[in-house]
Coordinates of C-alpha atoms and ligand atoms in Angstrom, one line a residue:
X22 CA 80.0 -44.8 75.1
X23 CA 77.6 -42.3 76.4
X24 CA 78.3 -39.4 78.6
X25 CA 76.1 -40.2 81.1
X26 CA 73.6 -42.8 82.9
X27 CA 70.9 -40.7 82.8
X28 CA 69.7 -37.2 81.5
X29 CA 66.7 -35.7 83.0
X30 CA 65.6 -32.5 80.2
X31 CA 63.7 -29.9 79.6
X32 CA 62.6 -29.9 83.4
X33 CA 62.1 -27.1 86.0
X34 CA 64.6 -27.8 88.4
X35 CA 63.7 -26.3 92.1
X36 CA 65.8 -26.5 95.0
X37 CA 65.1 -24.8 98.6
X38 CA 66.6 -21.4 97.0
X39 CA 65.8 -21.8 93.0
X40 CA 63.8 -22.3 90.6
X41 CA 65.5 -23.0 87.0
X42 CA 65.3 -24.7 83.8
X43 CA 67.7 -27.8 83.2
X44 CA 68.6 -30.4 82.2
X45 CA 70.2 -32.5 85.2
X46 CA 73.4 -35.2 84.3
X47 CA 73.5 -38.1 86.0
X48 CA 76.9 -40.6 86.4
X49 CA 77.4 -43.2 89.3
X50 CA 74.7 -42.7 91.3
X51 CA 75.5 -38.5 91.6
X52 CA 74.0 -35.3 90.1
X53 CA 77.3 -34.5 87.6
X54 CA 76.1 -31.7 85.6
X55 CA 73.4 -29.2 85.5
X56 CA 72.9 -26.8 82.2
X57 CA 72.2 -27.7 78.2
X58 CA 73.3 -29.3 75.5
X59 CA 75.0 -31.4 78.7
X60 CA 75.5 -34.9 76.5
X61 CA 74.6 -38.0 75.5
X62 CA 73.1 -40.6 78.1
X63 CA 72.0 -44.6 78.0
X64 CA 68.7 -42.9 79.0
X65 CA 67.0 -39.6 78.6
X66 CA 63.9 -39.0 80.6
X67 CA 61.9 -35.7 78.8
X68 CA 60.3 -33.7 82.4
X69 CA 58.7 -31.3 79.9
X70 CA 56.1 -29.9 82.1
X71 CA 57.7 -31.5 85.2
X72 CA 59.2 -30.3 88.3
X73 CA 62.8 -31.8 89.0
X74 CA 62.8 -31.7 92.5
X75 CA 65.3 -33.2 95.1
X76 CA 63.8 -36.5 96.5
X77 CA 62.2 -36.3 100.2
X78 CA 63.4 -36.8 103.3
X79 CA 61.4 -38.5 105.8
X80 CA 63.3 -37.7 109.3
X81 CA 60.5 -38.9 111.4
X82 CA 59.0 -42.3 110.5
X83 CA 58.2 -45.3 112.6
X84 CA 59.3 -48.7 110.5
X85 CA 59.4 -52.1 111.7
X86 CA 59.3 -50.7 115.3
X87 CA 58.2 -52.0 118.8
X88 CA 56.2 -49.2 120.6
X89 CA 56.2 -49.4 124.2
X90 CA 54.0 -51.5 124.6
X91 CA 55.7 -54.2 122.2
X92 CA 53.3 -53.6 119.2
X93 CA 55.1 -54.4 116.4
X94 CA 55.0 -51.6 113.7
X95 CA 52.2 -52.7 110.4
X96 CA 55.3 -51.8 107.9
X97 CA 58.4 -53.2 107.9
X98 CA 61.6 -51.9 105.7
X99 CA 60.4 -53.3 102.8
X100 CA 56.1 -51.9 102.2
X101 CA 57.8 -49.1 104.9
X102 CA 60.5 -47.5 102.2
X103 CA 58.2 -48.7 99.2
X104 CA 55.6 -46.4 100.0
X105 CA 57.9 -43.8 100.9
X106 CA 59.1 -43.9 97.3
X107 CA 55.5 -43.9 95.7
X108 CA 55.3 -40.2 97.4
X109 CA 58.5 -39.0 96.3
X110 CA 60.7 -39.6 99.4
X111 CA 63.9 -40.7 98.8
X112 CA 65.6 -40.9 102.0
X113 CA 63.7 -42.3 105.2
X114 CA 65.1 -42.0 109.2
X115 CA 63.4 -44.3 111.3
X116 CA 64.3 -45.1 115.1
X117 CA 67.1 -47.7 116.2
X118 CA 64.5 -47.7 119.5
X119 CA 66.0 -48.4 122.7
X120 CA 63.1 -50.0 125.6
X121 CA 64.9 -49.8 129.1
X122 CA 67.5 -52.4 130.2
X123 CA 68.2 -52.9 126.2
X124 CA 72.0 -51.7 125.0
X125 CA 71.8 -49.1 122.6
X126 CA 74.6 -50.7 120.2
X127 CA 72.2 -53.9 120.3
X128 CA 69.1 -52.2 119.2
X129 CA 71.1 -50.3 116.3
X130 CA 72.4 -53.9 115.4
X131 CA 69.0 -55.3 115.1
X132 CA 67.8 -51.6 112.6
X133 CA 70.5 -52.8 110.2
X134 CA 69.3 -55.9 110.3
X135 CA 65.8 -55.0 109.5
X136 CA 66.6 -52.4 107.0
X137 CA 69.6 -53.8 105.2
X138 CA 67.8 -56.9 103.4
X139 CA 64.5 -54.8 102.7
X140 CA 65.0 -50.8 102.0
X141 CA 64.3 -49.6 98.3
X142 CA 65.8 -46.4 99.3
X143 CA 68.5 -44.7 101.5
X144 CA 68.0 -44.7 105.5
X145 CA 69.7 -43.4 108.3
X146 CA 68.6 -44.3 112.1
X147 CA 67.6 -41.4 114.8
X148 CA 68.1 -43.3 118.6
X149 CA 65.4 -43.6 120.6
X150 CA 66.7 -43.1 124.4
X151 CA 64.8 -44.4 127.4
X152 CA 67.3 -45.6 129.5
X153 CA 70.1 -43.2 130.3
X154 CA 72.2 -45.6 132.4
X155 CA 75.9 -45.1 133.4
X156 CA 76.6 -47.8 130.5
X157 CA 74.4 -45.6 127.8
X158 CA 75.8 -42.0 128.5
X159 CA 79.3 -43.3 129.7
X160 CA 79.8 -45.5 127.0
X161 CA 77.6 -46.5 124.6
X162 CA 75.6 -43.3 123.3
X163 CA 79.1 -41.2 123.1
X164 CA 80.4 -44.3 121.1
X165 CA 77.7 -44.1 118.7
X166 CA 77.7 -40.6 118.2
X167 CA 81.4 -41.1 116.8
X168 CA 80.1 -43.7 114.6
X169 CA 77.6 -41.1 112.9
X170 CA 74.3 -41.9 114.9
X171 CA 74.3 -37.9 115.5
X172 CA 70.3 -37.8 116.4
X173 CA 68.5 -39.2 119.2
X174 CA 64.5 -39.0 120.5
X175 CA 63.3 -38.8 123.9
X176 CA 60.0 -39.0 125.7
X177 CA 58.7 -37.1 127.9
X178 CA 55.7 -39.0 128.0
X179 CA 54.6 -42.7 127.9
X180 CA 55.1 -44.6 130.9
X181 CA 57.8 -47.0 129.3
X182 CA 59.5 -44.3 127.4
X183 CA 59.7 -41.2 129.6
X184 CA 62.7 -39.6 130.7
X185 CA 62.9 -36.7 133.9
X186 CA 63.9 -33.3 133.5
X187 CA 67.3 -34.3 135.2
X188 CA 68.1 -36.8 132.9
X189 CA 66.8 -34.6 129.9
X190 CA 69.7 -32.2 130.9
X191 CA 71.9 -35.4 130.6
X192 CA 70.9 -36.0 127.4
X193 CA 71.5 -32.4 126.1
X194 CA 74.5 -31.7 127.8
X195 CA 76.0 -34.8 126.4
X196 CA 74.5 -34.2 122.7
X197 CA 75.8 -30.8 123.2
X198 CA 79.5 -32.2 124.4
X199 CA 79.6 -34.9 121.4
X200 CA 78.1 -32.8 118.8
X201 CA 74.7 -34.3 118.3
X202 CA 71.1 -33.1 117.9
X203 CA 68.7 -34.3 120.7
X204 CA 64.8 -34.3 119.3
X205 CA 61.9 -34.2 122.0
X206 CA 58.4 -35.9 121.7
X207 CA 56.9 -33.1 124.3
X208 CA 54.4 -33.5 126.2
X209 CA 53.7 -33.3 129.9
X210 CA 53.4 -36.8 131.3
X211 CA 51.1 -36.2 134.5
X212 CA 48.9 -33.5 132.9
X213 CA 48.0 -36.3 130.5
X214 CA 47.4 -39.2 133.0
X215 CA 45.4 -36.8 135.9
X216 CA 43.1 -36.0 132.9
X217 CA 42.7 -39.8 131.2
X218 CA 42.2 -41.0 134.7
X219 CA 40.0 -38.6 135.6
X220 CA 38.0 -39.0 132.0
X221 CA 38.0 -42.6 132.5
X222 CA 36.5 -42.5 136.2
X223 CA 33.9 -40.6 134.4
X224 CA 33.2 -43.2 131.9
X225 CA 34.6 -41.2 128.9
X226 CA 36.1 -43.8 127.0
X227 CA 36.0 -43.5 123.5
X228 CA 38.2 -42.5 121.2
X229 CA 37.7 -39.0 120.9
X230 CA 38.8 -38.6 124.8
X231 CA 42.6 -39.3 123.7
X232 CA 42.1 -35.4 122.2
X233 CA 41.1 -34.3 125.4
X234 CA 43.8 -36.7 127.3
X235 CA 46.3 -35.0 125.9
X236 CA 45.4 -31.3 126.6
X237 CA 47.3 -28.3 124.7
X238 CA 48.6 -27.1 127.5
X239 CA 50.3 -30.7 128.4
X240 CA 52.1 -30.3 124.9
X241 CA 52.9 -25.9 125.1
X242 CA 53.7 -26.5 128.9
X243 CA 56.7 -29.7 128.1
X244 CA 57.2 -27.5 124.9
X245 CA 58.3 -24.7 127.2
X246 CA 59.9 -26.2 129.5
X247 CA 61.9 -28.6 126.8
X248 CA 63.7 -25.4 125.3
X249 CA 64.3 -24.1 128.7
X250 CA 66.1 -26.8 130.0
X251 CA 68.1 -26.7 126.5
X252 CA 68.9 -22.8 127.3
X253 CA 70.3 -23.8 130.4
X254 CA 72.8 -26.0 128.7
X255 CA 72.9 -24.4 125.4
X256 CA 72.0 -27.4 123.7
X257 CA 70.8 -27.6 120.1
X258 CA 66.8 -29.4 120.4
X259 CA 63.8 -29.9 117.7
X260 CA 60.6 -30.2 118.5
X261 CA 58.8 -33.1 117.0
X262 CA 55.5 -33.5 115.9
X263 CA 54.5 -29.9 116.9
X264 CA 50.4 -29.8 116.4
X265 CA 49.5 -26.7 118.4
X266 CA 50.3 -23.1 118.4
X267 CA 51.7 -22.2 122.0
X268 CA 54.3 -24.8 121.3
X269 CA 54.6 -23.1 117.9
X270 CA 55.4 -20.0 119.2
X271 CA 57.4 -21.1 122.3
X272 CA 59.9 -22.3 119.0
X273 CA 59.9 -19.0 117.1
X274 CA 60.5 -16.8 120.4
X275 CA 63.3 -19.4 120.5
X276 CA 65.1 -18.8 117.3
X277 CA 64.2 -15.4 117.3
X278 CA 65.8 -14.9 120.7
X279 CA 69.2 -16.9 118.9
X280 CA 68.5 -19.8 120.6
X281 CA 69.4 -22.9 118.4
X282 CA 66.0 -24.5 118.6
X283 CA 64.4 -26.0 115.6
X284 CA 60.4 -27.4 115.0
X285 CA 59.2 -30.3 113.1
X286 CA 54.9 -30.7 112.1
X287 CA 53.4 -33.4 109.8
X288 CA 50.5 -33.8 107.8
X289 CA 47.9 -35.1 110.6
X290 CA 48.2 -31.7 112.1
X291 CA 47.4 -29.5 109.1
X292 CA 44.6 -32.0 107.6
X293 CA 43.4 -34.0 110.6
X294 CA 40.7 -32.2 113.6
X295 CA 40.0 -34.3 116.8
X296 CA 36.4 -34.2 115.3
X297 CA 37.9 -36.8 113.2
X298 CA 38.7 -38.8 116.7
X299 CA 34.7 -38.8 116.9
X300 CA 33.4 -41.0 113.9
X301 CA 31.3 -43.7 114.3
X302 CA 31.9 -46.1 116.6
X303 CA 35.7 -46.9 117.3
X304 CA 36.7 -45.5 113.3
X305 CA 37.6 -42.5 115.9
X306 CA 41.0 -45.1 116.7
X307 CA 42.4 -44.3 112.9
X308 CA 43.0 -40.9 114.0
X309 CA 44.6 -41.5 117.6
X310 CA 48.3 -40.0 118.0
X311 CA 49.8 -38.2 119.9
X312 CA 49.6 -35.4 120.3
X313 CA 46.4 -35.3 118.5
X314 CA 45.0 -33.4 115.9
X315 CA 43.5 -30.2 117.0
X316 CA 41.2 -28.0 115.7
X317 CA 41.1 -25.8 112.6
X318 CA 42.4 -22.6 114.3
X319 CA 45.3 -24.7 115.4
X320 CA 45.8 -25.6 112.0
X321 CA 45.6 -22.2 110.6
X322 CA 48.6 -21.5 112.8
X323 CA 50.9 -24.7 111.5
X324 CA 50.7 -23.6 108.7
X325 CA 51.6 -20.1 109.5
X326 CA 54.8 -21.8 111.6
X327 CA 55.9 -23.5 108.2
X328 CA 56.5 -20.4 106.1
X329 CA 57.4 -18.0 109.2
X330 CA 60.5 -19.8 110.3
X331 CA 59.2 -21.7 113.3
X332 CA 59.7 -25.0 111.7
X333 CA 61.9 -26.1 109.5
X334 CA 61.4 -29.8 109.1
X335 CA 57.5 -31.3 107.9
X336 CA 58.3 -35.2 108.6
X337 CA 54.9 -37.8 109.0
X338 CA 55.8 -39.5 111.7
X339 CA 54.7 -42.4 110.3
X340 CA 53.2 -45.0 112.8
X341 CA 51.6 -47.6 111.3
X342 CA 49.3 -49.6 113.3
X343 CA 46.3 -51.3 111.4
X344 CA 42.8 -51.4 112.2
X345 CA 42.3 -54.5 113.5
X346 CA 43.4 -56.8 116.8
X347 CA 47.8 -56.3 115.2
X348 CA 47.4 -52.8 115.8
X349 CA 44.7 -50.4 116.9
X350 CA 42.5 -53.0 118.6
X351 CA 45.9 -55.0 120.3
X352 CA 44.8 -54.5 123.7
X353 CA 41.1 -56.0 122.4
X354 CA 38.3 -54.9 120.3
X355 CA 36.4 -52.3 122.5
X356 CA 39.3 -50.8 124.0
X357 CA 39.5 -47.7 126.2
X358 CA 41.2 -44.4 124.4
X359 CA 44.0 -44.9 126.5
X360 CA 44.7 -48.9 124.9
X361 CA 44.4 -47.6 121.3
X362 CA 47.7 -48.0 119.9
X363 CA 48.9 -44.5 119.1
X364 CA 49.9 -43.1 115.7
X365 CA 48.9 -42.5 111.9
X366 CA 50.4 -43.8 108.6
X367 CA 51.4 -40.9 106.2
X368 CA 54.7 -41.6 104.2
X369 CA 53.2 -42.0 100.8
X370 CA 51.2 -39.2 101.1
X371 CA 53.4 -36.5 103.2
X372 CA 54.6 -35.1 99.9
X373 CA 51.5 -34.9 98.0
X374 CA 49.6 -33.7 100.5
X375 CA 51.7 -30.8 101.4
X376 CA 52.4 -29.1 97.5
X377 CA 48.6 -29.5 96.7
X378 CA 47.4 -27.8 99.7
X379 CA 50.9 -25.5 100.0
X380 CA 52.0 -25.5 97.2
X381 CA 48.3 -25.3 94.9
X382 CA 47.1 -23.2 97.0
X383 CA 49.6 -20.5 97.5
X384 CA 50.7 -21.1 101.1
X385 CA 54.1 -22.2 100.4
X386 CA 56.3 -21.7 97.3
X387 CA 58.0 -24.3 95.9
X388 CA 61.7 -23.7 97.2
X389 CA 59.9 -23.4 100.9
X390 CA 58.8 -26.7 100.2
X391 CA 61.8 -28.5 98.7
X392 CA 63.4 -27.0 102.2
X393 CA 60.8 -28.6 104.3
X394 CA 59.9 -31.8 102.6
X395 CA 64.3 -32.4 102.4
X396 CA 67.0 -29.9 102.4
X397 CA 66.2 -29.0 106.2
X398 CA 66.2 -32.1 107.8
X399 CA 69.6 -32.8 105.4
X400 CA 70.9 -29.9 106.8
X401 CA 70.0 -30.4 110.5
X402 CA 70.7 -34.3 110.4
X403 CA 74.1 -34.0 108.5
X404 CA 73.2 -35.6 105.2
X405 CA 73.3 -32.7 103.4
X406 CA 74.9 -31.9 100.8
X407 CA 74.9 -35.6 99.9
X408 CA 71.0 -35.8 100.3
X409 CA 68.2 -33.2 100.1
X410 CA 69.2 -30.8 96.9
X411 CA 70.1 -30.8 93.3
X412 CA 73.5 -29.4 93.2
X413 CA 76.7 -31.6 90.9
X414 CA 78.3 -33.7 93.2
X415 CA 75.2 -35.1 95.1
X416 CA 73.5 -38.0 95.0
X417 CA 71.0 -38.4 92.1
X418 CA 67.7 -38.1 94.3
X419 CA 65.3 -37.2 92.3
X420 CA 61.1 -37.0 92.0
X421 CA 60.1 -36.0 88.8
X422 CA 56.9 -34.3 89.7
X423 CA 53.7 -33.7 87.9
X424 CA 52.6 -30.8 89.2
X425 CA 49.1 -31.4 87.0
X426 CA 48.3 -35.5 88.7
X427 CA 45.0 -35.0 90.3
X428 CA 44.2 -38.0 92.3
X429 CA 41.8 -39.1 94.8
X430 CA 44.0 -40.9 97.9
X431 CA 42.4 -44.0 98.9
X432 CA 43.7 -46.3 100.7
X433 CA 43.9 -49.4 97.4
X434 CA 46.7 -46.7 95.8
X435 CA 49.5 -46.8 99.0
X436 CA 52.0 -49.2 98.9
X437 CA 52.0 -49.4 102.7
X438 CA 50.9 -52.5 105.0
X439 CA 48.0 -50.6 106.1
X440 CA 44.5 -51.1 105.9
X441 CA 43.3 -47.8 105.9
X442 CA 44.9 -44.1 105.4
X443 CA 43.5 -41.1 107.3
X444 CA 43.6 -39.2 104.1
X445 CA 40.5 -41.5 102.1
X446 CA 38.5 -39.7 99.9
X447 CA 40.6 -36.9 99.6
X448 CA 41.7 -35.1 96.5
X449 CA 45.4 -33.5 95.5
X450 CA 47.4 -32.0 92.5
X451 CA 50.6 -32.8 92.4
X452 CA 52.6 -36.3 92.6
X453 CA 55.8 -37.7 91.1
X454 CA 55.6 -39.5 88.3
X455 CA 59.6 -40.9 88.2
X456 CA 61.3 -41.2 91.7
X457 CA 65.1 -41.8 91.2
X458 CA 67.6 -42.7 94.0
X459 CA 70.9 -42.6 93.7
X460 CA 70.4 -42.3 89.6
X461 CA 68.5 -45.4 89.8
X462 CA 64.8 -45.7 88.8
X463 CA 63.0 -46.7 91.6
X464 CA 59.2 -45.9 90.7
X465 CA 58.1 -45.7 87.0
X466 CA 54.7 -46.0 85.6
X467 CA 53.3 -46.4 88.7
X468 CA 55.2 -49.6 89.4
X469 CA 58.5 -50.2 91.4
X470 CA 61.5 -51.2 89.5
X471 CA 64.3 -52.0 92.1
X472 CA 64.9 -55.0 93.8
X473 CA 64.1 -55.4 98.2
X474 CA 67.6 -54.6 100.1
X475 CA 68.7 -52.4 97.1
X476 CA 68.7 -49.1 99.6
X477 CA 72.0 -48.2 101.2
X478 CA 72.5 -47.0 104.9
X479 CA 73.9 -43.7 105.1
X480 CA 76.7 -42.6 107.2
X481 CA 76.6 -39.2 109.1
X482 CA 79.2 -37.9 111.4
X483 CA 78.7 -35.5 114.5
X484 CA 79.1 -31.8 114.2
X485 CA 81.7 -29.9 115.8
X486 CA 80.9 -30.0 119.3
X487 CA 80.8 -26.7 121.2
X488 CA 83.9 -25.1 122.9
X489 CA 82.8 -22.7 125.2
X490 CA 81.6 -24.4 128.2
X491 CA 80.8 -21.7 130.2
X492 CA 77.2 -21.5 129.4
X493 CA 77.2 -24.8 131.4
X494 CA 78.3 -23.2 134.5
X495 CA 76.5 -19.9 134.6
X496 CA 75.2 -20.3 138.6
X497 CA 78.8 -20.1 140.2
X498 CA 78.9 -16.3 139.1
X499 CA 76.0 -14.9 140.5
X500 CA 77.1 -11.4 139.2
X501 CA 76.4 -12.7 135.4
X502 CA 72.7 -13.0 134.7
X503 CA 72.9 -16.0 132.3
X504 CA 69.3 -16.5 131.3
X505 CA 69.4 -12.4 130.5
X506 CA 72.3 -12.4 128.7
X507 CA 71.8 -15.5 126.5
X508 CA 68.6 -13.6 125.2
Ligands
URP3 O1 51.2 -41.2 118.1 C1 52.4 -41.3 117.7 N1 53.0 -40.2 117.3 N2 53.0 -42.5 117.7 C2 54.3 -42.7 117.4 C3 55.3 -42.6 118.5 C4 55.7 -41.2 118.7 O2 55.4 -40.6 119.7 O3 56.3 -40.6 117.8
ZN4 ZN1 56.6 -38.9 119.5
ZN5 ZN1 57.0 -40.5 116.2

């Protein structure tokens, strides 16, 4: 009998602190040895010239998702964690998304669901909050918190998501209480509607108007004022999908003034402009999110904020909505910026994209991006050190990388629903050639080898929730200056 399921050798393992030669043991689904001369195995897989990297983590991906609006997401669990897996990502959270008057342990009933039958890869479920009712924060979010659903999203933006200030302090004070992480999509709801209603008064409808709509200043001012309400509570927050460098730096003051604030960016924000919001005609819609893409000053500074410490997670936020009347065009086929359904697809290509241009071209070194592509979000999510490194004892997620695969992204190669990708045309160095979850093969010669449903859901549990409470009551000593101290 052999020693092992599966021996991965002669490799260059690389973790978010090392880089290494070895060979990598795997038994049961986990990582059992690392060294030479480990054993014998039912199969050996030579990574001679290969990087032996831990398998991504997606933590911000829209899947078989209603937006607000009720458009139904392009992917659904199944071309949604297939793709993921063609680009190396091993582990996927999408949203258990709550619309208001919905219960939250209802909409987490209907993710498993989805997911169960369909993932080819692990998953675990952020909340989406809109509806803070005395049921929800009395009852039903605590509840779920105990049960491992430790990360939650809230708006403030979009009419049928947004949440106050008041009931952002809510939100915090409770994920702060229960030992949970509360993520913010931040951007200032009223800056963004004066402007879009003044734009469209004017007659500035097409797409390119959403990247004015949605000012930098609406996105650095809720940025802002998002930590600060967290200061006042002493709540743990990230910042998702940060595309702009006030916001940026609004993070890093943060964390360098020991507040415990975190960042997240993605790929449309380092390779997108909002002069791609202005090609012909309505192709401008591929490119609407939000926030948008900026300009390529703003992008210099992302990727500044990925190797200076001001974000820590590099998710795609994945929002797949096609180009036609399912997704981009739902609202009808000349619509105004405002009715283009919002978001970009980007799973397959997160990975990819980020070592060629970070990696290949000497932004990033490899352990800073095997910390931003999985062993952050692990880490700030509580999966690690089950998920997002290559240590003995966790599970056997694994993309064997090619860091020599030059290939033109188009969008025939993804495995997603979509039909188109932001990224056409363009060239990278750099993809996985073997993806491996939980020791099993899952992508091989280009072709997927597992069965639908054969991805498991993965539990979390909440972290220990802070004692000292007197941060929370800093106003009925007028003597202490709270806001001075904390910083
Ligand atoms: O435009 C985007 N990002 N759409 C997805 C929903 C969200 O805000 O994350
Ligand atoms: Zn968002
Ligand atoms: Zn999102």
């Amino acid at each position: 009998m052999a020693d092992f399921d599966v021996l991965i050798t002669n490799g260059t393992v690389a973790t978010a602190s090392d880089t290494f030669k070895s060979d990598v043991a795997v038994r049961d689904g986990r990582i059992v040895a690392l060294g030479h001369g480990l054993g014998t195995a039912n199969r050996t897989i030579d990574a001679d010239g290969m990087l032996v990297l831990p398998g991504g983590i997606d933590a911000h991906c829209h899947i078989e998702q209603e937006s607000s609006t009720r458009i139904m997401t392009a992917d659904d669990y199944y071309s949604g964690s297939v793709s993921a897996a063609f680009g190396g990502t091993t582990t996927i959270m999408p949203f258990a998304a709550q619309h208001r008057g919905q219960s939250l342990r209802d909409v987490v009933k209907t993710a498993h669901d989805r997911a169960g039958p369909k993932a080819v890869i692990d998953y675990a479920f952020h909340l989406i909050i809109s509806d803070t009712n005395e049921r929800v924060m009395g009852q039903e979010l605590p509840g779920l918190i105990m049960d491992g659903y430790t990360s939650f999203k809230v708006y403030l933006t979009y009419e049928k998501l947004k949440i106050s200030d008041r009931q952002m302090l809510d939100v915090l004070a409770l994920a702060r209480e229960h030992g949970a992480m509360t993520m913010v999509h931040a951007e200032n709801d009223d800056v963004i509607s004066w402007l879009t209603e003044r734009l469209l008064t004017g007659g500035h409808t097409a797409p390119k108007f959403h990247a004015v709509s949605h000012a930098r200043i609406a996105e650095a001012e809720a940025s802002r004022r998002a930590i600060d309400l967290a200061r006042l509570v002493d709540a743990s927050l990230l910042i998702v999908h940060v595309s702009e460098p006030e916001a940026a730096k609004a993070i890093l003051d943060a964390r360098n003034n020991g507040l415990d604030i975190y960042g997240e960016t993605c790929p449309q924000y380092l390779f997108l402009t909002a002069a791609d919001l202005d090609r012909d005609g309505m192709e401008g819609a591929k490119f609407c999110c939000s926030p948008p893409p900026r300009d390529t000053a703003a992008q210099d500074a992302i990727w500044r904020g990925l190797s200076n410490g001001t974000f820590q997670v590099y998710s795609s936020d994945h929002a797949p909505y096609r180009y036609d009347e399912t997704g981009k065009f739902n609202a009808g086929p000349n619509p105004t910026f405002k009715k283009i359904a919002n978001g970009v697809p980007g799973l397959e290509v997160r990975m990819p994209l980020l070592f060629s241009e970070g990696v290949g071209k000497g932004r990033l070194n490899l352990n800073e991006f095997v910390a931003l592509t999985a062993t952050n979000a692990a880490k700030i999510y509580g999966l690690h050190p089950r998920k997002g490194t290559i240590a003995v004892g966790s599970d056997a997620d694994i993309a064997i990388w090619d860091p020599q695969w030059q290939r033109t992204i188009t969008v025939d190669m993804m495995h997603d629903n979509m039909d188109y990708t932001p990224y056409e045309g363009r060239q990278v160095t750099g993809w996985p050639r073997i993806v491996l979850s939980r020791g099993r093969v899952v992508v091989e010669d280009e072709t997927l080898q597992v069965e639908r449903g054969s991805g498991a859901f993965i539990e979390r549990h909440p972290a220990p929730a802070k004692s000292d409470t007197s941060r929370l009551q800093p106003e009925l000593d007028p003597a202490r200056n709270f806001g001075a101290k904390l910083l």
